[in-house]
Amino acid sequence: MIDRSDPAAAIAAAAERNSNWGRWGPDDVRGTMNFLSESKRRAAAGLIRRGVSFSLAQSFDVNGPQKGWRRRTNPVHTMLDTGTDATAGIQGFPHGLGGADDVIAMPLQCSTQWDGLGHIFDHGYAWNGRPAASVVTSQGDSVTGIETVAGVIAGRGVLLDVGRCLGDGGELPDGFAITAAHLAATIERQGPTSVVGRGDIVVVRTGQLARCRREGWGDYAGGPAPGLSFTTADWLHDAEIAAVASDTWGVEVRPNEFDDAFQPLHQVAIPHIGLFLGEMWDPDALAVDCAAGGVYEFWLTAAPLPITGAVGSPINPIAVK
Amino acid sequence: MIDRSDPAAAIAAAAERNSNWGRWGPDDVRGTMNFLSESKRRAAAGLIRRGVSFSLAQSFDVNGPQKGWRRRTNPVHTMLDTGTDATAGIQGFPHGLGGADDVIAMPLQCSTQWDGLGHIFDHGYAWNGRPAASVVTSQGDSVTGIETVAGVIAGRGVLLDVGRCLGDGGELPDGFAITAAHLAATIERQGPTSVVGRGDIVVVRTGQLARCRREGWGDYAGGPAPGLSFTTADWLHDAEIAAVASDTWGVEVRPNEFDDAFQPLHQVAIPHIGLFLGEMWDPDALAVDCAAGGVYEFWLTAAPLPITGAVGSPINPIAVK
Amino acid sequence: MIDRSDPAAAIAAAAERNSNWGRWGPDDVRGTMNFLSESKRRAAAGLIRRGVSFSLAQSFDVNGPQKGWRRRTNPVHTMLDTGTDATAGIQGFPHGLGGADDVIAMPLQCSTQWDGLGHIFDHGYAWNGRPAASVVTSQGDSVTGIETVAGVIAGRGVLLDVGRCLGDGGELPDGFAITAAHLAATIERQGPTSVVGRGDIVVVRTGQLARCRREGWGDYAGGPAPGLSFTTADWLHDAEIAAVASDTWGVEVRPNEFDDAFQPLHQVAIPHIGLFLGEMWDPDALAVDCAAGGVYEFWLTAAPLPITGAVGSPINPIAVK
Amino acid sequence: MIDRSDPAAAIAAAAERNSNWGRWGPDDVRGTMNFLSESKRRAAAGLIRRGVSFSLAQSFDVNGPQKGWRRRTNPVHTMLDTGTDATAGIQGFPHGLGGADDVIAMPLQCSTQWDGLGHIFDHGYAWNGRPAASVVTSQGDSVTGIETVAGVIAGRGVLLDVGRCLGDGGELPDGFAITAAHLAATIERQGPTSVVGRGDIVVVRTGQLARCRREGWGDYAGGPAPGLSFTTADWLHDAEIAAVASDTWGVEVRPNEFDDAFQPLHQVAIPHIGLFLGEMWDPDALAVDCAAGGVYEFWLTAAPLPITGAVGSPINPIAVK
């Protein structure tokens, strides 16, 4: 049971139980991505059976979910050159060549993304026990920048479609806290292809995105949502997964499970477990395929842009079955 | 032989010989990505043998190659929240939580990227014969935006290390035009794992990036470079590849092979063949591995960010062997 | 009377009656700013009597009125260097120096601003009869870019506080169309210091901004608003003013006075009269002073940033009395 | 004489001699702008004699002087809507309306600008003795943000054309340190209209910008330049001016006058004197007029954009004589 009045104590206890500080040496910058070894990757290759592929990314555009909280806006995409310009003959290229170029300005946390290890701190400490101020300054994350995992995030993905297994019409209601028992029940219901093990990238589908797609974004960005219970910290740690992602803004259940709290599971998962969190993924098309075929595992590549010093990255995760 | 004085005629002839307009119906938006079928993807899965993975992306930061041509700048990454702020205790979060967020502003053509099908026009026509002005406006590419191939670019990759096979010290000199004969010689030299076929993503390594890494960017962005000869248009078409990428700014040899020209191969490849071009990739670590093991094929995922209406996308291509 | 069903005819007629095309020669780029002559400026200097100054700008930040229409977002201001970083000692400067730098990304039309002469076209024609496509491309406005009036917008300003004169509690209701008669009544009520003449910059206060400040932005950006009636086109032309500004999003009354219309007064005022429109100004502090002292004229400087090729500019207009 | 080996001691001594901390109370946010009183502004109105106006701003575009130091780039201006689009008939507006909109992304320190009071710190202290970390975080300057002086920067400007008075061909060489004696000699040479007093905004012309305009930017951004000697700190303080600006990147002479130093005069002027510094101004057209007429004083408005929390602002200063 959670003591709703004392998040600090609960966080400290969960952090102590689940800390991976030092597990991969004092210089480690990859956290749980260390679990995603070459042998795990090799084994996962066998999951590509039909050759069918799925993008797990939302659209990146001004119609996204962001509402401006902490200056998180939706992406703004503008053109430097266009077809209308080319047709108007004003581009100055020879022999009939025309071209179009474009620009984007966006928070790295605006849409489908990875939280990197420099994204969250606990009492001034970042992953592996480093002082936050020595890791992330205005110059960016000089230690655990997302570029440090540029080449590694490819391996076995597992969909835990909690929404479909335990929800009504495939969707969990906002505020639904997914516990370890719910995860176990989902795995049980889905069958052996969804057993979770070391190095896996776990995608938890709540169904909230499907609801928002139908009813509008509403408070998708930071408002009430289904999501992982704070109590899953131990499960996330003990399972030795490489990463966990969901179809919600913030992976965790919202409102959080303490009277005064803000993303307490993040505070354990990122700085203490060293776990990568994927947010605002879109697993819906994949989920339909998984449900239809009863196969919940797949080859997954979710490569961050190697933006030097970034504490996260927009991504387009590709699942192949 | 190329008549250096008449690029327009050469382009028109090459376009006519190699046009894929209508090949996949009037509504097609994927061009040569249609070659990357599920069966091709299924077959490519077997290339994951050791589980070793490689990022083929350059760094995304202000130290990149761009010099401002047509407002193409290097990425500017800034922080919305930092560890120094968290440590200073000014973030306002409860229970010791601290966070870091960030923002990026960048041209989509600034670093490792795909040219989408709306990137280049020939005499006012875009891929599949559509008028350019009806495809790409200031609102973006409303037909062939890069989001249309968000889920498909995963399959067999082949490295053609022309620099290592035909160059001095692993590098071709600037201005070296790689012909179909050079490509054939490279394949011959590298052996059967580098045979190119339908649906493959071909990565041509010239060695220029290695030279720039050693000597500085210089005119990497648009200046003299080794690259594909204009005459490879037929090879690119006939091979039925899904895409071709290189370690240079513009894939094509620079200066171009006409007296007054600008990227003439683009003008055939993108609007007429419907071919995706990958630019500024970094195949060097992969190339070392390929040369050491004699295996030049691999599983490749190069997923664009699904930026709605974009004519290209920054990417982090991941090769797994 | 306006025929609500035929905006095109009304616009065409108003354009013909009020056209200034050719008035300042075929090469003119300043439109009505030509009225703001040195002699007008000299005369206006006498309006600085007490030395008290007022900013007529709204704040530029993420809390502004924009809601994303046509990708108009609020400004995003981020830091490149901070005091927390300086204090953390990570900046690398010698002898105890610390610094802070910052960046902004914003639409030029996001807050207090000038519409330049390249901002609006009528049937493909821009100011002075130029084809719009030859004026404003993706490269910007190559003819009437806002930089062409960088040095001239300083002279006599006149506040017409229609909200205070004719409104309830100092505010006109949304949808209130200010006619020439209302303007005349306001001038009459305010007295001789508000007589409008050649070269003046007229600031029309509706009171809507005060209402939004009290009640929230709501649909300030593009929704219902008090503003100039379409029928004031003749007044704006005949008065030979240099510019007109208001405290609303779009100067004109909203909804517009035709069944199917979008900013029809803009379509006459900018391309045909060559008139500069100021939007989202904040005249409220100035208005209190004007009402208290009965003096509605002042020295006004409203200098655009000379952004090369811009069709408008954010501004901070300064009134001095 | 400056002891070139001990900048810290020289800075500390100059700071102590010239500190204005507490002069305007503990809550002050305006520093030397307090000198620009209503009476000063009233007196300055008389300087508008001919009605001729001058912009003192450089162009804001990608061709500016920035080279990327500390992520300071040149402005990137892009279009959201264009005349080519309007002509192509794809904008969707009724009754023949067409429009153009635009966006800018730029460091606030990229071109003609004010350094605000939060821009520079001395040993962790900002203006008026506040700890830097309590003033400027990633959220911006919460105390002395540039918006706090949005309405006040209008008054008497004085041009000290040191380049024309003491230079060769109107230009001082790079590395030329302008001392108080040089300033006095310039005032003497220019005559009584250039006497500097309380509340004035002093524009120091070195001629470097004219040289760059002729020869290219070179190292304008941060490289060798003529400018104020560190020793002018006392002059700047004692003169009780409101602000000082110049036509160089950094106001101060470069290289700085200590063996290992970076902008030491800033370190005294901004946090201790509370002085606003204007950089990259373009006084050249004004200077020609001043020299021709022998009148070096003028009405000057240099209004920052009220970007909430900004440590500086791009500006278009307007001088009227």
XYZ file of C-alpha atoms in Angstrom, chain A residues 7-8 11 37-39 41-42 45 48-55 57-61 69-72 77-87 91-109 112 118-124 131-134 136-141 149-154 260-264 266-267 299 301 303-312 314-318 320, chain B residues 7-8 11 37-39 41-42 45 48-55 57-61 69-72 77-87 91-109 112 118-124 131-134 136-141 149-154 260-264 266-267 299 301 303-312 314-318 320:
210
model
C 5.995 10.510 -1.477
C 9.528 11.367 -0.406
C 10.576 7.307 -3.437
C 23.397 -7.212 -25.488
C 24.488 -8.593 -28.813
C 23.217 -12.013 -27.836
C 19.776 -8.804 -30.335
C 20.814 -11.974 -32.131
C 16.253 -11.449 -35.051
C 11.060 -11.215 -37.976
C 8.844 -13.864 -39.512
C 6.454 -12.202 -41.947
C 8.409 -9.099 -42.832
C 5.587 -6.780 -41.911
C 6.628 -3.487 -40.351
C 4.908 -0.892 -38.199
C 5.766 2.663 -37.231
C 5.318 7.078 -33.901
C 2.675 9.755 -33.689
C 2.638 12.513 -36.284
C 5.003 15.388 -35.693
C 3.081 18.574 -36.429
C 3.421 23.328 -20.243
C 7.017 24.278 -19.396
C 7.353 25.649 -22.933
C 6.667 22.289 -24.521
C 7.619 22.807 -39.554
C 8.294 25.498 -42.139
C 9.520 25.493 -45.702
C 12.701 27.078 -47.016
C 11.850 26.306 -50.637
C 8.660 25.055 -52.237
C 7.103 23.616 -55.352
C 5.085 26.771 -55.829
C 8.341 28.700 -55.888
C 9.897 26.205 -58.291
C 6.914 26.519 -60.585
C 14.710 29.515 -57.570
C 17.660 30.206 -59.807
C 18.653 26.613 -60.503
C 19.781 25.570 -63.993
C 18.316 23.036 -66.462
C 14.820 22.912 -65.010
C 15.819 21.770 -61.538
C 13.522 22.744 -58.701
C 13.727 21.946 -55.043
C 12.056 22.070 -51.671
C 13.745 22.272 -48.282
C 12.364 22.575 -44.803
C 13.061 23.386 -41.176
C 11.700 22.208 -37.872
C 11.654 23.732 -34.422
C 10.459 21.451 -31.648
C 10.958 20.445 -28.063
C 12.613 17.051 -27.989
C 9.833 15.986 -25.626
C 6.999 10.150 -29.643
C 19.783 13.111 -18.094
C 16.063 13.902 -18.165
C 15.227 13.370 -14.487
C 17.109 13.869 -11.215
C 16.486 12.810 -7.625
C 17.485 15.328 -5.005
C 20.138 16.729 -7.313
C 25.546 15.476 -9.332
C 22.920 16.810 -11.723
C 24.702 20.134 -12.099
C 27.788 18.376 -13.383
C 23.175 18.816 -17.498
C 23.837 22.512 -17.934
C 22.623 24.999 -20.507
C 25.161 23.394 -22.818
C 23.237 20.128 -22.602
C 24.002 16.759 -21.062
C 22.988 5.253 -27.025
C 22.740 6.180 -30.698
C 23.642 2.738 -31.947
C 22.156 0.320 -29.483
C 18.375 0.515 -29.330
C 17.475 -2.419 -31.574
C 1.331 16.031 -3.721
C 3.508 14.474 -6.344
C 4.871 14.834 -9.809
C 5.953 11.779 -11.773
C 7.438 9.920 -8.805
C 10.323 8.767 -13.132
C 12.331 9.813 -10.098
C 11.990 -6.885 -33.662
C 14.393 -0.451 -33.627
C 16.934 4.920 -32.739
C 17.260 8.377 -31.213
C 18.649 11.190 -33.307
C 22.193 11.620 -31.990
C 21.661 15.212 -30.931
C 24.778 15.969 -28.972
C 23.977 16.534 -25.316
C 20.237 15.992 -25.646
C 18.307 14.642 -22.676
C 15.893 12.882 -24.987
C 12.100 12.343 -30.948
C 11.953 8.890 -32.505
C 10.124 6.766 -35.007
C 10.191 3.276 -33.505
C 9.855 0.546 -36.128
C 8.939 -5.760 -37.575
C 22.705 18.979 -69.264
C 19.069 19.539 -70.188
C 18.646 14.819 -68.091
C 8.377 -5.662 -49.806
C 7.553 -7.854 -46.867
C 9.273 -10.782 -48.534
C 12.249 -7.733 -45.356
C 11.695 -11.321 -44.282
C 16.174 -10.789 -41.243
C 21.332 -10.456 -38.259
C 23.936 -13.033 -37.300
C 26.093 -11.604 -34.527
C 23.747 -9.065 -33.034
C 26.202 -6.227 -33.399
C 24.686 -2.844 -34.246
C 25.989 0.356 -35.775
C 24.621 3.869 -35.981
C 24.396 8.918 -38.289
C 26.621 11.919 -37.884
C 26.308 14.039 -34.771
C 23.549 16.611 -34.775
C 25.011 19.812 -33.341
C 23.730 27.788 -48.148
C 20.020 28.400 -48.832
C 19.565 28.916 -45.088
C 20.732 25.431 -44.237
C 19.960 22.604 -29.457
C 18.941 24.562 -26.372
C 17.789 23.618 -22.904
C 14.434 24.431 -21.345
C 15.436 23.024 -17.949
C 18.792 21.922 -16.601
C 20.576 20.089 -13.847
C 22.127 23.333 -12.666
C 18.624 24.713 -12.252
C 17.488 21.566 -10.468
C 20.439 21.797 -8.125
C 12.257 24.261 -10.547
C 9.276 24.045 -8.267
C 8.808 20.293 -8.367
C 7.871 18.383 -5.185
C 9.717 15.615 -3.293
C 13.184 16.298 -4.681
C 12.307 15.782 -8.317
C 14.408 17.645 -10.856
C 14.250 17.630 -14.615
C 15.845 18.689 -17.844
C 14.093 19.372 -21.149
C 15.356 20.580 -24.461
C 14.511 22.046 -27.833
C 15.988 21.809 -31.299
C 15.762 24.031 -34.343
C 17.212 22.578 -37.504
C 16.806 22.291 -41.240
C 15.645 18.786 -42.057
C 18.527 18.662 -44.549
C 22.215 12.543 -41.833
C 8.966 16.066 -52.670
C 12.526 17.337 -52.382
C 13.364 17.722 -56.083
C 11.389 18.627 -59.190
C 12.097 18.454 -62.909
C 10.694 21.294 -64.984
C 7.919 21.790 -62.465
C 2.766 19.392 -60.829
C 5.224 20.552 -58.173
C 2.992 23.438 -57.109
C 0.213 21.017 -56.286
C 4.781 21.230 -52.103
C 3.597 24.615 -50.894
C 4.494 26.641 -47.831
C 2.246 24.236 -45.947
C 4.617 21.404 -46.835
C 4.311 18.365 -49.063
C 7.036 6.119 -45.665
C 7.218 6.277 -41.884
C 6.833 2.557 -41.383
C 8.606 0.958 -44.292
C 12.311 1.690 -44.351
C 13.656 -1.476 -42.764
C 26.598 24.488 -65.851
C 24.688 22.135 -63.642
C 23.341 21.557 -60.203
C 22.735 18.050 -58.943
C 21.484 16.648 -62.255
C 18.849 14.229 -58.307
C 16.674 15.600 -61.079
C 19.746 -5.474 -41.593
C 16.452 0.418 -40.294
C 13.170 5.438 -40.056
C 12.342 9.063 -40.830
C 10.595 11.129 -38.200
C 7.013 11.332 -39.448
C 7.007 15.102 -39.715
C 3.769 15.811 -41.523
C 4.455 17.242 -44.954
C 8.219 17.186 -44.687
C 10.272 16.787 -47.853
C 12.955 14.929 -45.939
C 16.874 13.671 -40.164
C 17.540 10.032 -39.378
C 19.684 7.707 -37.354
C 20.088 4.643 -39.553
C 20.850 1.495 -37.565
C 22.673 -4.784 -37.465
